[in-house]
Amino acid sequence: MSQLSMRKMMPALLLLCQPAWAEGEFWTFQPPATHIAQQIEGLHSYLMVVILAIFVLVFGVMFYAILRHRKSLGHDAKPFHENTTVEILWTLIPALILLGMAWPAASVVLAQKDTRGATMTIKATGFQWFWAYEYLDFGFGFKSKLATPQAQIDNHHNGGEAKGEHYLLEVDQELVVPVGQKIRILTTANDVIHSWGVPALGVKQDAIPGFIRDTWFKAEKIGTYRGQCVELCGKGHAFMPIVVKVVSDADFKTWIASQQARAKAMQDDPNKAWSDNDLLARGRQVYEANCATCHQADGKGSGPFPALAGSKIANGSKADHLHIVLNGKNAMPNWGSLSDVEIAAVLSYERNSWGNKAEMVHPSDVKTARGAK
Amino acid sequence: MHQAAHTHGGHEAAYESGWARWLYATNHKDIGTLYLWFAFAMFLTGGVMALCIRAELFQPGLQFWQPEFFNQLTTLHGIIMVFGAIMPAFTGLANWMLPLMLGAPDMAFARMNNWSFWLLPPAAALLLISLFVPGGAPAGGWTLYPPLSAQAGMGMDLAIFSIHLLGLSSIMGSINIITTILNMRAPGMTMLKMPLFAWTSLVTAYLLIAVAPVLAGAVTMLLTDRHFGTHFFSAAGGGDPVLFQHIFWFFGHPEVYIMALPAFGIVSQIIPTFARKPLFGYVSMVYATCSIAILSFMVWGHHMFAVGMPATAQLFFMFLTMLIAVPTGVKVFNWIATMWQGSMTFETPMLFAIGFVCLFTVGGFSGLVLSIAPVDTQMQDTYYVVAHFHYVLVAGALFSLFAAVYYWLPKWTGYMYHEGRGKFHFWWSMVWFNVTFFPMHFLGLAGMPRRIPDYALQFTSFNSIASVGAFCFGLGQLLFLYNVIHTIRGGVGPAPARPWEGGNTLEWEVPSPAPHHTWESPPDLTTVRRGLIAQAVEHEGESDEPKSENRA
Ligand code: HEM
Ligand SMILES: [Cu+2]
């Protein structure tokens, strides 16, 4: 099957029923940027041709009968009711057609599943509701969150702000990868099942808490490719996009260097003596980055996620507060991966905001609590 | 829907009247009527939810609902349509029609029949009450995947109990259907001579008995995970969230055919009637039904291609799923061959049956596309899947139900419906169904995820079209309600016992409306034969022994 001619023919066929869509609207696959995505599209075009042929044939016969073999035209019924030859034929022929489909499909399955020989591995972790990436070969990582402002999303009031070009498909920090290299993606999740997929790259892999799955892609073209979480994961399911920026090798190297430097700078100095004010300010950052999605920026909670303002735990003993944050409880994940300073800071912030008044927590408390575990 | 009570004398007078008649109902016709009205009420409920969903999706941005509530709507819509509307409607039809078509006086277990219906209203109530409890209704999709479903509030527990009740009801209904079909056929009606609707009901009932307990088990494990500290589905405790998906889809794929096989049966009754020809390939229809049922236990993995499984498993599920297209194709070819060289007329039931064949075939084609694993990874959890299963469920199951109602309404009520309005209902539904669901294929191809309350701008046009279509489609169903009520109230006049020239199964031998009690003594051999010869399922070498029910 010639993929190219097929790709040209199909749009032509369907052009007839296609009104003038707004710029950038797709009615079929997004232009493929990997070999696999191209093969998938090729398979689909091939299937469509076979299906259309069967469709025309079968419906042609049926509509011929509907038009001609009607009582109103005086057509008499012929009461035949079986014909072994025909029945065997229309069991065997479809089976053969299916074989013709299964063969090319199987080879794509095998290619898709072959994650060997990747030049780098990136771990994608699904959170409610954002993605976090770790460049395992380069020792740094970051969170990638929806960048569309709430005011654009919320149409309840005055119809909302004008929506930007990449509405819901933009993030604060993109996943950056080099062009032409096989990138292996490990997926997992922190809370519920998510799914990491980018249509133009031809990948989709569920991210399952407690398990690691892998997939891969090798982008052939420099560009930015956008996808979304594709497994229902709660109220923020529509709001955790995936944006992959494919850059040249040289650009990738500069980017990596700058990220590594930044990661280093971001680390809290372990020997720093923290003043209460510094700790609270740092705590606010940590809170907004990690806790506010559920407990809300104003600490009032939402739905099943309890309010922290006035909560018994946030105003109670340090030990209980530390326990729930380090160990998690039901829907509350454990936050053991944060540093001692970050945990101390965020707890202090929670204990001294929104009207809460309780003792500060210091990095040394966190260290002790971890030790006791 | 049922007026038989007043048209009959004799011992009829003895049975209860008013509410007691329905609450204590043991008559298969009364119970069938209850099932059908219940299913219709659920269809409207689930339909209103669907419209709420489509209203939100008319435009990008959040305008009507918060995402939490949107997720509750999609979840309840799915559960209500599958378990509340489609399945009870088929059980209702089986109740009403099987005894009539088989020449039996009633269903085998009349009291259990009552019980299996009356479990449904409390089950539905639990689902609807869940909207009002703290945390709201379940919001994890009708598939209820943990850990998301483990996070939910008590609405999830109500849904779990509701599923238990629904499962019990289905199992009891199935036992009744199987026993009735195997033991209560009129003398002379061998298994391979009974109407195809009986065959598909039989196979469906077996499927339900096999998988309803599997679903009950899965949700019970979910319940104990939620409240009693088990960790079946929690990795932190040594469990596996994916285990739930395996169990769910081991139930779920046969469930898909539980909603499709009875539709095949109905269409296989209606097309021969209006083509005035026997059903083509009766025996191959039976084989195709059975092989679809067996294959349905071996393809659940195709719902999980993106979960991650070994390449061999992917190939296994892919090949077997593709194989289902063979018996499905045989069915479509048989229906067309039945129409071929017929003497067709196009009353409303026939229109819906032909509409079914056309659109179900489209759904089958998209199913075939989805069975190709690499293509499915691209489409999984996108609107393409939504388009696919609505083609098989709405244009499939639902259209077949409409066909059945128009077909048997004269028998149920004793009156003819208004043909023009019936036809209008068909064309209206046909057009708007496609306007609603066809664009969803394009959305899915372009990558729009399903179950989202808001979407990127590039998906706007098709979503707006789909929403307009959905509202028009929904509106049209009020006409259906009107048509049914109008018929009950006298329609366009009394219906003869055999309103359809080509109808020759046993239900057309009894008066219209069907009296409260029918076939108290089984139809005599000539009556059975006459119908059978007209159906032309006589086979060479088939025994002609009059009493043959024991062979079953
Ligand atoms: C030609 C026969 C059919 C084939 C080959 C087929 C194939 C498939 C495949 C491969 C999927 C997985 C799609 C995905 O999740 O990515 C699927 C999903 C689905 N199918 Fe079918 N199918 C067929 C007939 C039916 C019928 C008859 C029904 C119902 C009456 C049905 C209802 C569904 C439903 C509800 C889903 C959605 C599952 C979900 O929640 O994701 N299918 N089908
Ligand atoms: Cu997600």
Coordinates of N, CA, C and O in Angstrom, one line a residue, chain A residues 1 39-40 43 46-47 98-112, chain B residues 314-315 318-319 322 368-369 371-375:
Chain A
M1 N 0.8 -1.2 0.0 CA 0.0 0.0 0.0 C 0.9 1.2 0.0 O 1.8 1.3 0.8
Q39 N 2.8 5.2 10.5 CA 2.4 3.9 10.2 C 0.9 3.7 10.6 O 0.1 3.0 10.0
I40 N 0.6 4.2 11.8 CA -0.7 4.1 12.3 C -1.7 4.8 11.3 O -2.7 4.2 10.9
L43 N -2.1 2.6 8.3 CA -3.0 1.5 8.6 C -4.4 1.9 8.5 O -5.3 1.3 7.9
Y46 N -5.6 2.5 5.0 CA -5.8 1.2 4.4 C -7.1 0.6 4.8 O -7.9 0.2 4.0
L47 N -7.3 0.6 6.1 CA -8.6 0.1 6.6 C -9.8 0.8 6.0 O -10.8 0.2 5.6
L98 N -9.7 -10.1 6.6 CA -9.2 -9.8 7.9 C -7.7 -10.2 8.0 O -6.9 -9.5 8.6
L99 N -7.4 -11.3 7.4 CA -6.0 -11.7 7.4 C -5.1 -10.6 6.8 O -4.0 -10.3 7.3
G100 N -5.6 -10.1 5.7 CA -4.9 -9.0 5.0 C -4.8 -7.8 5.8 O -3.9 -7.0 5.6
M101 N -5.6 -7.6 6.8 CA -5.5 -6.5 7.7 C -4.6 -6.8 8.9 O -3.8 -6.0 9.4
A102 N -4.7 -8.1 9.4 CA -4.0 -8.5 10.6 C -2.5 -8.4 10.3 O -1.7 -8.0 11.2
W103 N -2.1 -8.8 9.1 CA -0.6 -8.9 8.9 C 0.1 -7.6 9.0 O 1.0 -7.5 9.9
P104 N -0.2 -6.5 8.3 CA 0.5 -5.3 8.5 C 0.3 -4.7 9.9 O 1.2 -4.1 10.5
A105 N -0.9 -5.0 10.5 CA -1.1 -4.5 11.9 C -0.1 -5.1 12.9 O 0.4 -4.4 13.7
A106 N 0.1 -6.4 12.7 CA 0.9 -7.1 13.7 C 2.3 -6.5 13.6 O 3.0 -6.4 14.7
S107 N 2.8 -6.2 12.4 CA 4.2 -5.7 12.4 C 4.3 -4.3 13.1 O 5.3 -4.1 13.7
V108 N 3.2 -3.5 13.0 CA 3.3 -2.3 13.7 C 3.3 -2.5 15.2 O 4.0 -1.9 16.0
V109 N 2.4 -3.5 15.7 CA 2.4 -3.8 17.1 C 3.8 -4.1 17.6 O 4.3 -3.6 18.6
L110 N 4.5 -5.0 16.8 CA 5.8 -5.4 17.3 C 6.8 -4.2 17.4 O 7.5 -4.1 18.3
A111 N 6.7 -3.3 16.4 CA 7.6 -2.2 16.4 C 7.3 -1.2 17.5 O 8.2 -0.7 18.2
Q112 N 6.0 -1.1 17.8 CA 5.5 -0.2 18.8 C 6.0 -0.7 20.2 O 6.3 0.1 21.1
Chain B
Q314 N -1.2 -8.5 23.2 CA -1.8 -7.6 22.3 C -2.2 -8.2 21.0 O -3.3 -8.0 20.5
L315 N -1.3 -9.1 20.5 CA -1.7 -9.7 19.2 C -2.8 -10.7 19.4 O -3.8 -10.8 18.6
M318 N -6.0 -8.8 19.7 CA -6.3 -8.1 18.4 C -6.9 -9.1 17.4 O -7.9 -8.9 16.8
F319 N -6.2 -10.3 17.3 CA -6.7 -11.3 16.3 C -8.1 -11.8 16.7 O -9.0 -11.9 15.8
M322 N -10.8 -9.2 15.9 CA -11.0 -9.1 14.5 C -11.9 -10.2 14.1 O -12.8 -10.0 13.2
L368 N -14.1 -2.6 14.0 CA -13.0 -3.3 13.3 C -11.8 -2.4 13.3 O -10.7 -2.8 13.5
V369 N -12.0 -1.1 13.0 CA -10.8 -0.1 13.1 C -10.2 -0.2 14.5 O -9.0 -0.3 14.6
S371 N -10.2 -2.6 16.6 CA -9.6 -3.9 16.9 C -8.2 -3.9 16.5 O -7.4 -4.7 17.0
I372 N -7.8 -3.1 15.6 CA -6.4 -3.0 15.1 C -5.6 -2.3 16.2 O -5.6 -1.1 16.4
A373 N -4.8 -3.1 17.0 CA -4.2 -2.5 18.2 C -3.5 -1.2 18.1 O -3.7 -0.3 18.9
P374 N -2.6 -1.1 17.1 CA -1.9 0.2 17.0 C -2.8 1.4 16.7 O -2.6 2.5 17.3
V375 N -3.8 1.2 15.9 CA -4.8 2.2 15.7 C -5.6 2.5 16.9 O -5.8 3.7 17.3

